[in-house]
mmCIF file of C-alpha atoms in Angstrom:
data_model
loop_
_atom_site.group_PDB
_atom_site.id
_atom_site.type_symbol
_atom_site.label_atom_id
_atom_site.label_comp_id
_atom_site.label_asym_id
_atom_site.label_seq_id
_atom_site.Cartn_x
_atom_site.Cartn_y
_atom_site.Cartn_z
ATOM 1 C CA MET P 1 -92.067 15.609 -197.063
ATOM 2 C CA ASN P 2 -91.918 17.059 -193.601
ATOM 3 C CA ASN P 3 -93.825 14.257 -192.198
ATOM 4 C CA ARG P 4 -91.230 11.705 -193.857
ATOM 5 C CA LYS P 5 -88.408 13.651 -192.353
ATOM 6 C CA TYR P 6 -90.161 13.517 -188.937
ATOM 7 C CA VAL P 7 -90.811 9.871 -189.141
ATOM 8 C CA LEU P 8 -87.110 9.090 -190.329
ATOM 9 C CA SER P 9 -85.766 11.203 -187.507
ATOM 10 C CA LYS P 10 -87.831 9.399 -184.995
ATOM 11 C CA VAL P 11 -86.689 6.027 -186.369
ATOM 12 C CA ILE P 12 -82.996 6.997 -186.297
ATOM 13 C CA ILE P 13 -83.426 8.396 -182.611
ATOM 14 C CA TYR P 14 -85.255 5.102 -181.423
ATOM 15 C CA SER P 15 -82.677 3.038 -183.247
ATOM 16 C CA PHE P 16 -79.892 4.686 -181.327
ATOM 17 C CA VAL P 17 -81.737 4.287 -177.900
ATOM 18 C CA ILE P 18 -82.400 0.590 -178.504
ATOM 19 C CA SER P 19 -78.859 -0.003 -179.552
ATOM 20 C CA ILE P 20 -77.633 1.592 -176.193
ATOM 21 C CA LEU P 21 -80.396 0.117 -173.893
ATOM 22 C CA LEU P 22 -80.559 -3.418 -175.333
ATOM 23 C CA PRO P 23 -76.989 -4.403 -174.621
ATOM 24 C CA LEU P 24 -77.391 -2.973 -171.196
ATOM 25 C CA ALA P 25 -80.510 -5.085 -170.493
ATOM 26 C CA ILE P 26 -78.641 -8.171 -171.703
ATOM 27 C CA VAL P 27 -75.644 -7.395 -169.447
ATOM 28 C CA ALA P 28 -78.096 -6.730 -166.373
ATOM 29 C CA LEU P 29 -79.759 -10.209 -167.281
ATOM 30 C CA TRP P 30 -76.512 -12.069 -167.500
ATOM 31 C CA SER P 31 -75.604 -10.672 -164.034
ATOM 32 C CA PHE P 32 -78.315 -13.272 -162.664
ATOM 33 C CA VAL P 33 -77.688 -16.154 -165.048
ATOM 34 C CA GLY P 34 -76.363 -19.484 -163.768
ATOM 35 C CA ARG P 35 -76.525 -21.282 -167.030
ATOM 36 C CA TRP P 36 -77.793 -20.042 -170.277
ATOM 37 C CA SER P 37 -76.625 -22.242 -173.323
ATOM 38 C CA TRP P 38 -77.655 -22.420 -176.904
ATOM 39 C CA PRO P 39 -80.473 -22.830 -178.252
ATOM 40 C CA HIS P 40 -82.270 -21.679 -175.291
ATOM 41 C CA LEU P 41 -83.694 -18.185 -175.706
ATOM 42 C CA LEU P 42 -84.062 -17.566 -171.876
ATOM 43 C CA PRO P 43 -81.723 -18.513 -169.205
ATOM 44 C CA GLU P 44 -81.970 -22.076 -167.757
ATOM 45 C CA THR P 45 -81.054 -21.224 -164.156
ATOM 46 C CA ILE P 46 -80.774 -18.109 -161.975
ATOM 47 C CA SER P 47 -77.662 -17.586 -159.811
ATOM 48 C CA LEU P 48 -76.679 -14.781 -157.416
ATOM 49 C CA ARG P 49 -73.047 -15.676 -157.766
ATOM 50 C CA GLY P 50 -72.391 -12.320 -159.377
ATOM 51 C CA MET P 51 -74.058 -10.399 -156.601
ATOM 52 C CA GLU P 52 -72.152 -12.516 -153.877
ATOM 53 C CA GLU P 53 -69.054 -11.655 -155.721
ATOM 54 C CA LEU P 54 -69.715 -7.934 -155.380
ATOM 55 C CA PHE P 55 -71.386 -7.662 -152.114
ATOM 56 C CA GLY P 56 -70.174 -10.735 -150.220
ATOM 57 C CA GLY P 57 -67.143 -8.849 -148.799
ATOM 58 C CA TYR P 58 -64.527 -11.395 -149.739
ATOM 59 C CA SER P 59 -63.659 -9.774 -153.137
ATOM 60 C CA SER P 60 -63.274 -6.287 -151.560
ATOM 61 C CA ALA P 61 -65.101 -5.181 -154.860
ATOM 62 C CA LEU P 62 -66.916 -2.313 -153.236
ATOM 63 C CA LYS P 63 -63.926 -1.045 -151.317
ATOM 64 C CA THR P 64 -62.011 -1.166 -154.536
ATOM 65 C CA LEU P 65 -64.819 0.761 -156.400
ATOM 66 C CA GLY P 66 -64.684 3.562 -153.810
ATOM 67 C CA SER P 67 -60.850 4.023 -153.983
ATOM 68 C CA SER P 68 -60.958 3.651 -157.831
ATOM 69 C CA VAL P 69 -63.767 6.348 -158.117
ATOM 70 C CA LEU P 70 -61.838 8.749 -155.695
ATOM 71 C CA LEU P 71 -58.578 8.244 -157.767
ATOM 72 C CA SER P 72 -60.345 9.021 -161.108
ATOM 73 C CA ILE P 73 -62.063 12.013 -159.588
ATOM 74 C CA THR P 74 -58.683 13.243 -158.480
ATOM 75 C CA VAL P 75 -57.349 12.755 -161.975
ATOM 76 C CA ALA P 76 -60.481 14.716 -163.386
ATOM 77 C CA VAL P 77 -60.153 17.664 -161.167
ATOM 78 C CA PHE P 78 -56.381 18.056 -161.887
ATOM 79 C CA ALA P 79 -57.159 17.609 -165.728
ATOM 80 C CA VAL P 80 -59.766 20.302 -165.620
ATOM 81 C CA ILE P 81 -57.531 22.692 -163.789
ATOM 82 C CA ILE P 82 -54.384 22.148 -165.849
ATOM 83 C CA GLY P 83 -56.532 21.893 -169.309
ATOM 84 C CA THR P 84 -58.406 25.157 -168.524
ATOM 85 C CA MET P 85 -55.201 26.924 -167.689
ATOM 86 C CA THR P 86 -53.336 25.534 -170.695
ATOM 87 C CA ALA P 87 -56.185 26.338 -173.033
ATOM 88 C CA ARG P 88 -56.467 29.939 -171.996
ATOM 89 C CA ALA P 89 -52.629 30.318 -172.350
ATOM 90 C CA LEU P 90 -52.690 28.864 -175.901
ATOM 91 C CA VAL P 91 -55.815 30.667 -177.098
ATOM 92 C CA PHE P 92 -55.048 34.336 -175.603
ATOM 93 C CA TYR P 93 -51.292 34.762 -175.568
ATOM 94 C CA ASP P 94 -48.346 34.657 -177.946
ATOM 95 C CA PHE P 95 -45.030 33.390 -176.577
ATOM 96 C CA PRO P 96 -41.892 31.663 -177.955
ATOM 97 C CA GLY P 97 -42.475 27.929 -178.570
ATOM 98 C CA LYS P 98 -46.228 28.131 -178.485
ATOM 99 C CA SER P 99 -46.716 25.875 -181.589
ATOM 100 C CA ILE P 100 -44.314 23.219 -180.144
ATOM 101 C CA ILE P 101 -46.081 23.362 -176.936
ATOM 102 C CA GLN P 102 -49.502 23.002 -178.667
ATOM 103 C CA PHE P 103 -48.251 19.882 -180.509
ATOM 104 C CA GLY P 104 -46.832 18.557 -177.256
ATOM 105 C CA THR P 105 -50.175 18.530 -175.753
ATOM 106 C CA ILE P 106 -51.283 15.767 -178.068
ATOM 107 C CA LEU P 107 -48.316 13.588 -177.972
ATOM 108 C CA PRO P 108 -49.467 11.196 -175.163
ATOM 109 C CA ILE P 109 -52.255 10.002 -177.744
ATOM 110 C CA ILE P 110 -49.903 9.832 -180.676
ATOM 111 C CA ILE P 111 -47.218 7.628 -179.240
ATOM 112 C CA PRO P 112 -48.088 4.072 -179.085
ATOM 113 C CA SER P 113 -49.316 3.163 -175.664
ATOM 114 C CA ILE P 114 -46.802 0.345 -174.962
ATOM 115 C CA VAL P 115 -43.880 2.619 -175.687
ATOM 116 C CA PHE P 116 -45.349 5.328 -173.624
ATOM 117 C CA ALA P 117 -46.023 2.906 -170.842
ATOM 118 C CA MET P 118 -42.470 1.283 -170.801
ATOM 119 C CA GLY P 119 -40.873 4.628 -171.061
ATOM 120 C CA THR P 120 -43.002 6.075 -168.151
ATOM 121 C CA HIS P 121 -42.339 2.965 -165.891
ATOM 122 C CA VAL P 122 -38.571 3.331 -166.280
ATOM 123 C CA LEU P 123 -38.770 7.018 -165.388
ATOM 124 C CA PHE P 124 -41.043 6.546 -162.482
ATOM 125 C CA ILE P 125 -38.835 3.816 -161.106
ATOM 126 C CA LYS P 126 -35.834 6.320 -160.989
ATOM 127 C CA MET P 127 -38.243 8.866 -159.506
ATOM 128 C CA GLY P 128 -39.689 6.597 -156.969
ATOM 129 C CA LEU P 129 -43.278 7.012 -158.293
ATOM 130 C CA ALA P 130 -43.680 3.411 -159.435
ATOM 131 C CA ASP P 131 -45.903 1.086 -157.437
ATOM 132 C CA SER P 132 -47.687 4.327 -155.708
ATOM 133 C CA VAL P 133 -50.938 6.075 -155.926
ATOM 134 C CA PRO P 134 -49.271 9.282 -156.944
ATOM 135 C CA GLY P 135 -47.569 7.577 -159.792
ATOM 136 C CA VAL P 136 -50.889 6.048 -161.031
ATOM 137 C CA ILE P 137 -52.658 9.357 -160.746
ATOM 138 C CA ILE P 138 -49.911 11.274 -162.727
ATOM 139 C CA VAL P 139 -49.788 8.593 -165.615
ATOM 140 C CA HIS P 140 -53.691 8.613 -165.824
ATOM 141 C CA LEU P 141 -53.495 12.602 -165.854
ATOM 142 C CA ILE P 142 -50.937 12.383 -168.834
ATOM 143 C CA CYS P 143 -53.439 10.336 -170.672
ATOM 144 C CA ALA P 144 -56.381 12.369 -169.927
ATOM 145 C CA LEU P 145 -54.759 15.900 -170.525
ATOM 146 C CA PRO P 146 -54.823 15.878 -174.254
ATOM 147 C CA TYR P 147 -58.676 15.560 -174.347
ATOM 148 C CA SER P 148 -59.321 18.044 -171.706
ATOM 149 C CA ILE P 149 -57.090 20.595 -173.284
ATOM 150 C CA LYS P 150 -58.624 20.075 -176.557
ATOM 151 C CA ILE P 151 -62.049 20.474 -175.247
ATOM 152 C CA MET P 152 -61.302 23.564 -173.112
ATOM 153 C CA THR P 153 -59.162 25.147 -175.976
ATOM 154 C CA ASP P 154 -62.309 24.845 -178.377
ATOM 155 C CA ILE P 155 -64.723 26.457 -175.872
ATOM 156 C CA THR P 156 -62.293 29.053 -174.834
ATOM 157 C CA ALA P 157 -61.604 30.174 -178.353
ATOM 158 C CA ALA P 158 -65.531 30.073 -178.986
ATOM 159 C CA PHE P 159 -66.160 32.230 -175.887
ATOM 160 C CA GLY P 160 -63.305 34.828 -176.458
ATOM 161 C CA GLN P 161 -62.482 37.579 -174.076
ATOM 162 C CA ARG P 162 -64.954 40.282 -175.050
ATOM 163 C CA LEU P 163 -67.322 39.755 -172.082
ATOM 164 C CA GLU P 164 -64.512 39.568 -169.617
ATOM 165 C CA GLU P 165 -63.174 42.918 -170.989
ATOM 166 C CA GLN P 166 -66.552 44.442 -170.770
ATOM 167 C CA ALA P 167 -66.856 43.262 -167.167
ATOM 168 C CA ALA P 168 -63.387 44.714 -166.369
ATOM 169 C CA VAL P 169 -64.373 48.079 -168.084
ATOM 170 C CA LEU P 170 -67.541 48.371 -165.925
ATOM 171 C CA GLY P 171 -65.398 47.944 -162.769
ATOM 172 C CA ALA P 172 -65.604 44.062 -161.909
ATOM 173 C CA ALA P 173 -62.758 42.671 -160.010
ATOM 174 C CA PRO P 174 -60.823 39.741 -161.401
ATOM 175 C CA SER P 175 -62.574 37.371 -158.848
ATOM 176 C CA GLN P 176 -65.827 38.694 -159.777
ATOM 177 C CA ILE P 177 -65.115 38.015 -163.548
ATOM 178 C CA MET P 178 -63.981 34.641 -162.952
ATOM 179 C CA THR P 179 -67.131 33.573 -160.813
ATOM 180 C CA ALA P 180 -69.828 35.650 -162.782
ATOM 181 C CA VAL P 181 -68.581 35.695 -166.368
ATOM 182 C CA THR P 182 -65.883 33.118 -167.157
ATOM 183 C CA LEU P 183 -66.950 30.108 -165.304
ATOM 184 C CA PRO P 184 -70.701 30.182 -166.329
ATOM 185 C CA ALA P 185 -69.636 30.539 -169.925
ATOM 186 C CA LEU P 186 -67.092 27.704 -169.643
ATOM 187 C CA THR P 187 -69.380 25.303 -167.615
ATOM 188 C CA PRO P 188 -70.370 23.047 -170.527
ATOM 189 C CA GLY P 189 -66.688 22.568 -171.414
ATOM 190 C CA LEU P 190 -65.789 21.948 -167.670
ATOM 191 C CA VAL P 191 -68.396 19.280 -167.431
ATOM 192 C CA SER P 192 -67.254 17.561 -170.682
ATOM 193 C CA SER P 193 -63.674 17.829 -169.849
ATOM 194 C CA ALA P 194 -64.309 16.314 -166.399
ATOM 195 C CA CYS P 195 -66.361 13.392 -167.554
ATOM 196 C CA MET P 196 -63.820 12.660 -170.403
ATOM 197 C CA ALA P 197 -60.782 12.723 -167.987
ATOM 198 C CA TYR P 198 -62.733 10.609 -165.405
ATOM 199 C CA ILE P 199 -63.810 7.884 -167.866
ATOM 200 C CA ILE P 200 -60.106 7.684 -169.455
ATOM 201 C CA SER P 201 -58.656 7.152 -165.778
ATOM 202 C CA TYR P 202 -61.462 4.877 -164.682
ATOM 203 C CA SER P 203 -60.947 2.554 -167.683
ATOM 204 C CA GLN P 204 -57.196 2.379 -167.515
ATOM 205 C CA TYR P 205 -56.170 -1.261 -166.979
ATOM 206 C CA PHE P 206 -52.535 -1.732 -168.600
ATOM 207 C CA LEU P 207 -51.149 1.439 -167.236
ATOM 208 C CA THR P 208 -52.521 0.898 -163.775
ATOM 209 C CA LEU P 209 -51.129 -2.690 -163.674
ATOM 210 C CA LEU P 210 -47.741 -1.562 -164.939
ATOM 211 C CA ILE P 211 -47.330 1.585 -162.873
ATOM 212 C CA GLY P 212 -49.146 0.508 -159.805
ATOM 213 C CA GLY P 213 -47.285 -2.807 -159.971
ATOM 214 C CA GLY P 214 -50.180 -4.683 -158.189
ATOM 215 C CA ASN P 215 -50.051 -2.399 -155.101
ATOM 216 C CA VAL P 216 -52.644 -0.034 -156.461
ATOM 217 C CA LYS P 217 -55.911 -1.732 -157.286
ATOM 218 C CA THR P 218 -58.830 -0.165 -159.210
ATOM 219 C CA PHE P 219 -62.020 -1.469 -160.327
ATOM 220 C CA SER P 220 -60.983 -2.089 -163.927
ATOM 221 C CA LEU P 221 -58.082 -3.985 -162.556
ATOM 222 C CA ILE P 222 -60.251 -6.594 -160.834
ATOM 223 C CA MET P 223 -62.923 -6.464 -163.660
ATOM 224 C CA VAL P 224 -60.772 -7.207 -166.730
ATOM 225 C CA PRO P 225 -59.621 -10.702 -165.846
ATOM 226 C CA TYR P 226 -63.189 -11.900 -165.524
ATOM 227 C CA LEU P 227 -63.988 -10.416 -168.943
ATOM 228 C CA GLN P 228 -60.836 -12.047 -170.491
ATOM 229 C CA ASN P 229 -61.685 -15.442 -168.714
ATOM 230 C CA GLY P 230 -65.219 -15.418 -170.236
ATOM 231 C CA ASP P 231 -66.969 -15.708 -166.811
ATOM 232 C CA ARG P 232 -70.047 -13.792 -167.957
ATOM 233 C CA THR P 233 -72.152 -13.954 -165.035
ATOM 234 C CA ILE P 234 -69.301 -12.132 -162.774
ATOM 235 C CA ALA P 235 -68.069 -10.031 -165.646
ATOM 236 C CA SER P 236 -71.639 -8.666 -166.470
ATOM 237 C CA ALA P 237 -72.152 -8.025 -162.567
ATOM 238 C CA TYR P 238 -68.908 -6.028 -162.452
ATOM 239 C CA SER P 239 -69.908 -4.148 -165.809
ATOM 240 C CA MET P 240 -73.357 -2.993 -164.377
ATOM 241 C CA ILE P 241 -71.709 -1.492 -161.367
ATOM 242 C CA TYR P 242 -69.128 0.118 -163.739
ATOM 243 C CA VAL P 243 -71.741 1.753 -165.803
ATOM 244 C CA ILE P 244 -73.897 2.891 -162.878
ATOM 245 C CA SER P 245 -71.056 4.270 -160.885
ATOM 246 C CA THR P 246 -69.720 6.129 -163.906
ATOM 247 C CA LEU P 247 -73.249 7.658 -164.664
ATOM 248 C CA LEU P 248 -73.491 8.670 -160.961
ATOM 249 C CA VAL P 249 -70.067 10.372 -161.056
ATOM 250 C CA PHE P 250 -71.093 12.355 -164.232
ATOM 251 C CA VAL P 251 -74.248 13.589 -162.539
ATOM 252 C CA ILE P 252 -72.220 14.612 -159.592
ATOM 253 C CA PHE P 253 -69.855 16.513 -161.777
ATOM 254 C CA GLU P 254 -72.568 18.266 -163.612
ATOM 255 C CA LEU P 255 -74.454 19.252 -160.391
ATOM 256 C CA ALA P 256 -71.255 20.430 -158.681
ATOM 257 C CA VAL P 257 -70.040 22.582 -161.638
ATOM 258 C CA LYS P 258 -73.612 24.010 -162.244
ATOM 259 C CA ARG P 259 -73.889 24.710 -158.469
ATOM 260 C CA PHE P 260 -70.594 26.502 -158.397
ATOM 261 C CA SER P 261 -71.318 28.461 -161.474
ATOM 262 C CA ASN P 262 -74.999 29.358 -160.372
ATOM 263 C CA ASP P 263 -76.288 27.758 -163.689
ATOM 264 C CA GLU P 264 -79.890 26.192 -163.178
ATOM 265 C CA SER P 265 -80.204 25.292 -166.966
ATOM 266 C CA GLY P 266 -80.814 21.774 -168.287
ATOM 267 C CA TYR P 267 -78.451 18.994 -168.066
ATOM 268 C CA PHE P 268 -75.507 19.110 -170.487
ATOM 269 C CA PHE P 269 -75.427 15.461 -171.392
ATOM 270 C CA ALA P 270 -79.026 14.701 -171.060
#
């Protein structure tokens, strides 16, 4: 019976791994395909058109990639800071209007995106934030915060305050409690919150196009038209860079948080 469970678990695990790696392998192959039509099982011609689009310089894809990653990292950092502070306030303190604020934290994901986008655009035009990088960062942050707050609320409630109180009783200063007790305990949540906020910001297309007004270009903004037009070679090349850059940023987030919290344990998302 145990042997059957072991075999079944292995089959399920390998099925998940194959379902993830096989599409990535096909996308990587399509990045170098010139012509691949039915019923051929293998590509008929090889082409470097996708690589020339990315690294040729005329598309400014790599420059846009750098600015897009920097923008999304900024959103992730703000989302983690605000999400952590909001979570601690909601979990540890009672104040008037707490339930209303708690409900308000999830409103951005309840309201239809088109309604949210149009209303935000009108407001940002009046505030002078439309067609600007700060405007795009703020609207991405609004979309990412519900997820960051939810993740940090759950892990803060699970962690509680007992260890912090014990450290305070033993004479630890607030800064020592923060660096030696609180941050190491919240590290998994901080990594998950940052990764979630980053991918939400990095994948935004409509909000970036609307609020940025074409003045703010992100990697998703130049990639999506190729996906919509059906140019598989260039779309696959962009998709591969999208996946690789996202994984690299996730690893950087994890290493940075673990180094800051002096945690040398295994990877949280590995």
